[in-house]
Coordinates of C-alpha atoms and ligand atoms in Angstrom, one line a residue:
X1 CA 0.2 0.1 -0.2
X2 CA 1.1 3.4 -0.6
X3 CA 2.0 5.7 2.2
X4 CA -0.4 8.7 2.2
X5 CA 1.6 11.8 2.8
X6 CA 0.3 15.3 3.7
X7 CA 2.7 17.2 1.5
X8 CA 3.0 20.6 2.9
X9 CA 6.6 21.4 1.7
X10 CA 5.5 23.4 -1.8
X11 CA 7.9 25.7 -1.0
X12 CA 10.5 23.2 -1.4
X13 CA 8.8 21.8 -4.8
X14 CA 5.3 21.1 -5.9
X15 CA 3.3 18.1 -7.6
X16 CA 2.9 18.3 -11.4
X17 CA -0.2 19.4 -12.7
X18 CA -2.0 16.5 -14.5
X19 CA -2.4 18.9 -17.9
X20 CA 1.0 19.6 -17.7
X21 CA 2.1 16.0 -17.6
X22 CA -0.1 15.1 -20.8
X23 CA 0.9 17.9 -22.6
X24 CA 4.7 16.7 -22.1
X25 CA 4.2 13.5 -23.1
X26 CA 4.2 13.7 -27.3
X27 CA 7.5 15.9 -27.3
X28 CA 9.1 13.1 -25.3
X29 CA 7.6 10.4 -27.6
X30 CA 6.4 10.7 -31.3
X31 CA 7.7 14.6 -31.5
X32 CA 11.4 14.4 -30.6
X33 CA 12.8 15.9 -33.0
X34 CA 15.2 19.0 -32.1
X35 CA 13.4 22.4 -32.1
X36 CA 16.5 23.7 -34.1
X37 CA 16.7 21.4 -37.1
X38 CA 15.9 22.8 -40.5
X39 CA 13.8 19.7 -41.8
X40 CA 9.9 19.4 -41.6
X41 CA 10.1 17.0 -38.6
X42 CA 11.6 19.4 -36.3
X43 CA 8.4 22.2 -37.2
X44 CA 6.7 20.6 -34.9
X45 CA 8.9 21.1 -31.8
X46 CA 9.7 24.5 -33.0
X47 CA 6.3 25.7 -33.3
X48 CA 5.6 24.2 -29.3
X49 CA 8.3 26.0 -28.4
X50 CA 6.9 29.4 -29.8
X51 CA 3.7 29.1 -28.6
X52 CA 5.3 28.1 -24.7
X53 CA 7.0 31.2 -25.1
X54 CA 4.5 33.1 -25.9
X55 CA 2.0 32.0 -23.2
X56 CA 4.3 32.2 -20.8
X57 CA 5.1 35.9 -21.7
X58 CA 1.6 36.5 -21.5
X59 CA 1.3 35.5 -18.2
X60 CA 3.6 38.2 -16.9
X61 CA 2.7 40.9 -19.8
X62 CA 5.9 40.5 -21.5
X63 CA 7.1 40.4 -24.8
X64 CA 7.5 36.4 -26.1
X65 CA 11.6 37.8 -27.4
X66 CA 12.0 38.7 -23.7
X67 CA 11.3 34.9 -22.4
X68 CA 14.6 33.2 -22.2
X69 CA 14.3 29.2 -21.1
X70 CA 16.9 28.1 -18.7
X71 CA 17.5 25.1 -16.4
X72 CA 15.4 26.7 -13.5
X73 CA 16.1 29.2 -10.8
X74 CA 19.7 28.8 -9.9
X75 CA 20.8 29.4 -13.8
X76 CA 18.6 32.3 -13.9
X77 CA 19.7 33.8 -11.0
X78 CA 23.4 33.2 -12.3
X79 CA 22.6 34.4 -15.3
X80 CA 21.2 37.3 -14.2
X81 CA 23.8 38.3 -11.5
X82 CA 26.9 37.5 -13.5
X83 CA 25.7 38.4 -17.0
X84 CA 24.9 42.1 -15.9
X85 CA 28.4 42.8 -14.0
X86 CA 30.2 41.2 -17.1
X87 CA 28.4 43.4 -19.5
X88 CA 29.4 46.6 -18.3
X89 CA 33.2 47.4 -17.5
X90 CA 32.6 51.0 -16.4
X91 CA 29.9 50.2 -13.6
X92 CA 30.9 47.1 -12.1
X93 CA 28.9 47.2 -8.6
X94 CA 26.0 45.1 -7.4
X95 CA 23.8 45.6 -4.6
X96 CA 21.8 42.5 -3.3
X97 CA 20.2 41.6 0.5
X98 CA 21.6 39.2 2.8
X99 CA 18.4 36.9 2.9
X100 CA 18.6 36.3 -0.7
X101 CA 18.6 32.7 -1.8
X102 CA 22.0 31.0 -2.1
X103 CA 21.4 31.0 -5.9
X104 CA 22.0 34.9 -5.7
X105 CA 24.2 35.3 -2.8
X106 CA 26.8 32.2 -3.8
X107 CA 26.8 34.2 -7.4
X108 CA 27.6 37.2 -5.9
X109 CA 30.2 35.8 -3.7
X110 CA 31.9 34.3 -7.1
X111 CA 32.2 37.8 -9.1
X112 CA 33.5 39.8 -5.7
X113 CA 36.5 37.2 -5.8
X114 CA 37.2 38.3 -9.5
X115 CA 37.1 41.7 -8.2
X116 CA 33.3 43.3 -8.7
X117 CA 32.0 45.2 -5.7
X118 CA 28.5 43.5 -3.8
X119 CA 26.7 45.5 -1.1
X120 CA 24.3 43.0 1.2
X121 CA 21.3 45.4 2.2
X122 CA 20.2 44.1 6.0
X123 CA 16.2 43.0 5.8
X124 CA 14.1 44.5 8.6
X125 CA 13.0 42.0 11.7
X126 CA 9.6 41.4 9.7
X127 CA 11.8 40.6 6.8
X128 CA 11.5 43.4 4.1
X129 CA 13.8 45.3 2.6
X130 CA 13.3 49.2 3.1
X131 CA 13.8 51.5 -0.1
X132 CA 15.6 53.7 2.3
X133 CA 18.2 51.2 2.7
X134 CA 18.8 51.1 -1.1
X135 CA 18.8 55.1 -1.2
X136 CA 21.9 54.9 1.4
X137 CA 23.9 52.3 -0.8
X138 CA 23.3 52.9 -4.2
X139 CA 26.2 54.7 -6.1
X140 CA 27.1 55.8 -10.0
X141 CA 29.1 52.7 -9.9
X142 CA 25.7 50.3 -9.3
X143 CA 25.0 48.1 -12.4
X144 CA 22.9 45.8 -10.8
X145 CA 20.2 45.4 -7.8
X146 CA 18.8 42.0 -7.3
X147 CA 16.5 41.9 -4.8
X148 CA 13.7 38.9 -4.3
X149 CA 10.4 38.9 -4.7
X150 CA 9.2 37.1 -1.9
X151 CA 11.6 35.1 0.5
X152 CA 11.7 31.6 0.6
X153 CA 11.9 30.9 3.9
X154 CA 9.8 33.4 5.5
X155 CA 7.6 34.3 2.8
X156 CA 8.0 38.1 3.1
X157 CA 7.0 39.9 0.2
X158 CA 9.5 43.0 -1.1
X159 CA 8.6 46.4 -2.7
X160 CA 9.8 45.6 -5.8
X161 CA 8.1 48.6 -7.8
X162 CA 10.1 50.9 -5.5
X163 CA 13.3 49.1 -5.0
X164 CA 13.3 48.6 -8.9
X165 CA 12.3 52.9 -9.5
X166 CA 15.5 53.7 -6.9
X167 CA 17.3 51.2 -9.1
X168 CA 16.5 53.0 -12.0
X169 CA 16.8 56.3 -11.0
X170 CA 20.3 55.9 -10.4
X171 CA 20.6 54.2 -13.7
X172 CA 21.1 50.8 -12.4
X173 CA 19.4 47.6 -13.5
X174 CA 16.9 45.5 -11.5
X175 CA 16.6 41.8 -11.1
X176 CA 14.3 40.1 -9.0
X177 CA 13.9 36.4 -8.2
X178 CA 10.5 35.8 -8.3
X179 CA 11.2 32.0 -7.6
X180 CA 8.9 31.6 -5.1
X181 CA 6.3 34.1 -6.1
X182 CA 5.4 33.4 -10.0
X183 CA 2.2 31.4 -10.4
X184 CA 1.1 32.4 -6.6
X185 CA 0.7 35.9 -6.9
X186 CA 0.1 38.6 -9.7
X187 CA 3.2 39.6 -11.5
X188 CA 3.3 42.1 -14.4
X189 CA 6.7 43.2 -15.5
X190 CA 6.0 46.5 -17.2
X191 CA 4.1 47.3 -14.3
X192 CA 6.8 46.4 -11.5
X193 CA 9.8 47.8 -14.4
X194 CA 11.8 45.1 -13.8
X195 CA 14.9 44.4 -16.2
X196 CA 15.1 40.5 -15.3
X197 CA 13.3 38.3 -13.9
X198 CA 13.7 34.3 -12.5
X199 CA 11.6 32.0 -12.4
X200 CA 11.3 28.2 -11.8
X201 CA 8.9 26.1 -13.2
X202 CA 8.9 23.4 -10.4
X203 CA 7.7 26.3 -8.3
X204 CA 4.0 26.4 -9.7
X205 CA 3.2 22.7 -10.4
X206 CA 5.4 22.6 -13.6
X207 CA 8.5 19.9 -13.9
X208 CA 11.8 19.9 -12.6
X209 CA 14.8 21.2 -14.1
X210 CA 13.4 24.1 -16.2
X211 CA 12.6 27.9 -15.6
X212 CA 13.5 31.2 -17.4
X213 CA 15.1 34.4 -16.9
X214 CA 13.0 37.4 -18.2
X215 CA 15.1 40.3 -19.8
X216 CA 13.4 43.3 -20.9
X217 CA 13.9 44.2 -24.3
X218 CA 17.2 46.4 -24.8
X219 CA 18.8 45.0 -21.3
X220 CA 22.6 44.9 -22.1
X221 CA 23.6 41.5 -20.3
X222 CA 26.5 38.9 -21.3
X223 CA 25.5 35.5 -22.4
X224 CA 25.2 32.8 -20.1
X225 CA 26.5 29.6 -21.8
X226 CA 28.6 29.7 -25.0
X227 CA 27.7 27.2 -27.8
X228 CA 25.0 26.8 -30.3
X229 CA 22.6 29.9 -30.9
X230 CA 19.6 28.5 -29.0
X231 CA 17.9 31.2 -27.3
X232 CA 19.4 34.1 -29.9
X233 CA 22.9 32.5 -28.9
X234 CA 22.2 34.0 -25.0
X235 CA 21.8 30.8 -23.7
X236 CA 23.1 27.7 -26.1
X237 CA 22.1 24.1 -25.2
X238 CA 19.4 21.8 -27.1
X239 CA 16.1 23.1 -25.8
X240 CA 14.1 20.3 -23.3
X241 CA 11.1 21.2 -25.3
X242 CA 8.8 18.8 -23.2
X243 CA 9.5 20.5 -20.1
X244 CA 9.2 24.2 -21.6
X245 CA 6.0 22.8 -23.0
X246 CA 4.9 21.3 -19.3
X247 CA 6.1 24.4 -17.8
X248 CA 3.8 27.1 -19.8
X249 CA 0.6 24.5 -19.2
X250 CA 1.4 24.7 -15.5
X251 CA 1.9 28.5 -15.4
X252 CA -1.2 29.3 -17.4
X253 CA -3.2 27.1 -15.2
X254 CA -2.0 28.5 -12.4
X255 CA -2.3 32.0 -13.7
X256 CA -5.8 31.3 -14.5
X257 CA -7.0 30.5 -11.0
X258 CA -4.5 33.1 -9.6
X259 CA -7.9 34.2 -7.0
X260 CA -9.3 30.8 -6.7
X261 CA -6.3 29.3 -5.2
X262 CA -5.0 32.8 -3.5
X263 CA -8.4 32.7 -1.2
X264 CA -8.3 28.7 -0.6
X265 CA -4.7 28.9 0.6
X266 CA -5.3 31.8 2.6
X267 CA -8.3 30.6 4.4
X268 CA -6.2 27.5 5.2
X269 CA -3.3 29.6 6.5
X270 CA -6.1 31.2 8.5
X271 CA -7.4 27.6 9.9
X272 CA -3.8 26.6 11.1
X273 CA -3.1 29.8 13.0
X274 CA -6.4 30.0 14.7
X275 CA -6.0 26.6 15.7
X276 CA -2.5 26.9 16.9
X277 CA -3.9 29.8 18.6
X278 CA -6.7 28.1 20.2
X279 CA -4.5 24.9 21.4
X280 CA -2.4 27.3 23.2
X281 CA 0.4 26.6 21.8
X282 CA 3.1 29.5 22.4
X283 CA 4.3 30.5 18.8
X284 CA 5.8 33.3 16.6
X285 CA 5.1 33.8 12.7
X286 CA 8.1 35.0 11.1
X287 CA 7.8 37.3 8.0
X288 CA 5.7 40.5 9.3
X289 CA 2.3 41.0 7.7
X290 CA 2.6 40.7 3.9
X291 CA 3.2 37.0 2.8
X292 CA 3.0 34.9 0.4
X293 CA -0.2 32.9 0.6
X294 CA 0.7 29.3 2.4
X295 CA 4.0 30.3 3.3
X296 CA 4.2 29.6 7.0
X297 CA 7.5 30.0 9.2
X298 CA 6.4 29.4 12.8
X299 CA 9.1 29.4 15.6
X300 CA 8.3 27.7 18.5
X301 CA 10.7 29.1 21.1
X302 CA 13.0 26.6 23.3
X303 CA 12.1 23.4 21.0
X304 CA 14.0 21.9 18.5
X305 CA 12.9 22.3 14.9
X306 CA 14.9 19.2 13.3
X307 CA 12.7 17.2 16.4
X308 CA 9.6 18.6 15.3
X309 CA 10.2 17.8 12.1
X310 CA 11.0 14.1 12.6
X311 CA 7.8 13.6 14.6
X312 CA 5.8 15.2 11.7
X313 CA 7.3 13.0 9.4
X314 CA 6.6 10.1 11.5
X315 CA 2.9 11.0 10.6
X316 CA 3.1 11.3 7.4
X317 CA 3.9 15.4 7.2
X318 CA 6.5 16.8 5.1
X319 CA 7.2 20.7 6.2
X320 CA 10.8 22.1 6.4
X321 CA 12.8 23.7 9.3
X322 CA 14.7 26.9 9.9
X323 CA 18.2 25.5 10.7
X324 CA 20.1 22.4 9.3
X325 CA 21.9 20.2 11.4
X326 CA 25.6 19.3 10.2
X327 CA 28.1 16.8 12.2
X328 CA 29.3 19.3 14.8
X329 CA 26.5 21.9 15.1
X330 CA 23.1 23.3 14.5
X331 CA 23.3 25.7 12.1
X332 CA 20.8 28.5 11.8
X333 CA 19.5 29.3 8.5
X334 CA 21.2 32.6 7.1
X335 CA 17.7 34.0 6.6
X336 CA 16.7 33.9 10.3
X337 CA 20.4 35.4 11.2
X338 CA 19.2 38.0 8.7
X339 CA 15.9 38.8 10.4
X340 CA 17.9 38.6 13.9
X341 CA 15.8 35.9 15.0
X342 CA 16.4 35.0 18.3
X343 CA 18.5 31.7 18.7
X344 CA 16.3 30.1 20.7
X345 CA 13.0 30.8 18.6
X346 CA 15.3 30.2 15.4
X347 CA 16.4 26.6 16.8
X348 CA 12.5 25.9 17.0
X349 CA 11.4 27.4 13.5
X350 CA 9.6 24.8 10.8
X351 CA 8.4 26.1 7.4
X352 CA 4.9 24.8 6.6
X353 CA 4.2 25.6 3.1
X354 CA 0.5 24.7 1.7
X355 CA -0.4 25.0 -1.8
X356 CA -3.4 24.9 -4.1
X357 CA -4.0 20.8 -3.1
X358 CA -3.9 21.0 0.5
X359 CA -7.4 20.4 2.1
X360 CA -9.0 21.6 5.4
X361 CA -8.4 17.8 6.3
X362 CA -4.8 18.3 5.9
X363 CA -4.4 21.3 8.1
X364 CA -6.8 20.0 10.7
X365 CA -4.1 17.1 10.8
X366 CA -0.7 19.3 10.9
X367 CA -2.2 21.2 13.6
X368 CA -3.5 18.2 15.9
X369 CA -0.2 16.5 15.2
X370 CA 1.9 19.9 16.4
X371 CA 0.1 19.8 19.3
X372 CA 0.9 16.6 20.0
X373 CA 4.2 16.8 19.5
X374 CA 4.9 20.3 21.1
Ligands
LIG1 N1 15.6 31.4 -5.8 C1 14.6 30.9 -4.5 C2 14.2 32.2 -4.1 C3 14.3 29.5 -4.4 O1 13.6 28.9 -3.4 C4 14.7 28.4 -5.8 C5 14.5 27.4 -4.7 O2 14.2 26.5 -3.6 C6 15.7 28.9 -6.0 C7 15.6 29.8 -6.4 C8 16.4 27.5 -7.1 O3 15.6 27.3 -7.9 P1 15.9 26.2 -9.3 O4 15.1 25.0 -8.0 O5 14.5 26.4 -10.0 O6 17.2 25.8 -9.1

């Protein structure tokens, strides 16, 4: 018998949408041709790529030529950071925040080693990068400002439009890592004004190992992978047609159902919090008031997050922690450090991330088990 899990780790990855899965199959079997070949067998995959690009562009109010397919969020972030730094010898500095995903932080460390200066803005205790912090740091030498759309551990949504406008007023580019947000809240790149935006399909019920970087028309950025002329020479490599098609279907379906999913997930979130309160459990919710739907970072001061995770796991419930054990020590996550979470609270932190397929029963079970294990 297959064990039934309550999957509440949708910020780590999501289940593939059935329609996305079905849409992928023909491109793995009958229509396996290389989309870049000139013969008629490649006409269908080429057309599928063009349609997927247009559909993805429409979901974020971009133009199809502004969508560049990548292998996911990590590659998109690497490309945005490194590609911007390497594209302008006269403006070499990057500004980011200390609580970005490691795909951004490690990319910044890599360019720092090559002599490109990087400054790290600190979030407030509720996980916000304040526009005034950026104003105080940006200079005429700034090439890129990269601030995530929403934090992956605590869910806090950033004032991207304001931050972007500050970057532009100083002649800098603006990139946002929207990996956690896209497909869950409305994103309109033209309204935001961003120059680059990273996305990853497996966070919005698409397949793993595929994503894209939105690059606004006219943005100067160095190519990421050298080789063939795919993605107009900016990102070489035979196109992963099946996954690109799956990503487009998943994104369209999530965007079409955005409001309905949002309401559903928010109501589950409210129910969970209410149940924990009424059970008299003492906890702090991280991330302030403006968080992604369903992304719930809870600190239980004096408790052990790892132990909570394992006890939930014994009951078939999947969540994450805010601290990772290594052989000698328990390392508090860089995000909880950045928001200056109290150490005892940070060690007792778990992240519950609900998705569109979670149910009232799931939430009731999670709160009942938490009540027992805490
Ligand atoms: N950026 C953020 C905010 C993420 O949460 C993740 C994945 O967890 C990534 C980037 C990396 O994305 P991918 O898994 O597609 O490489």
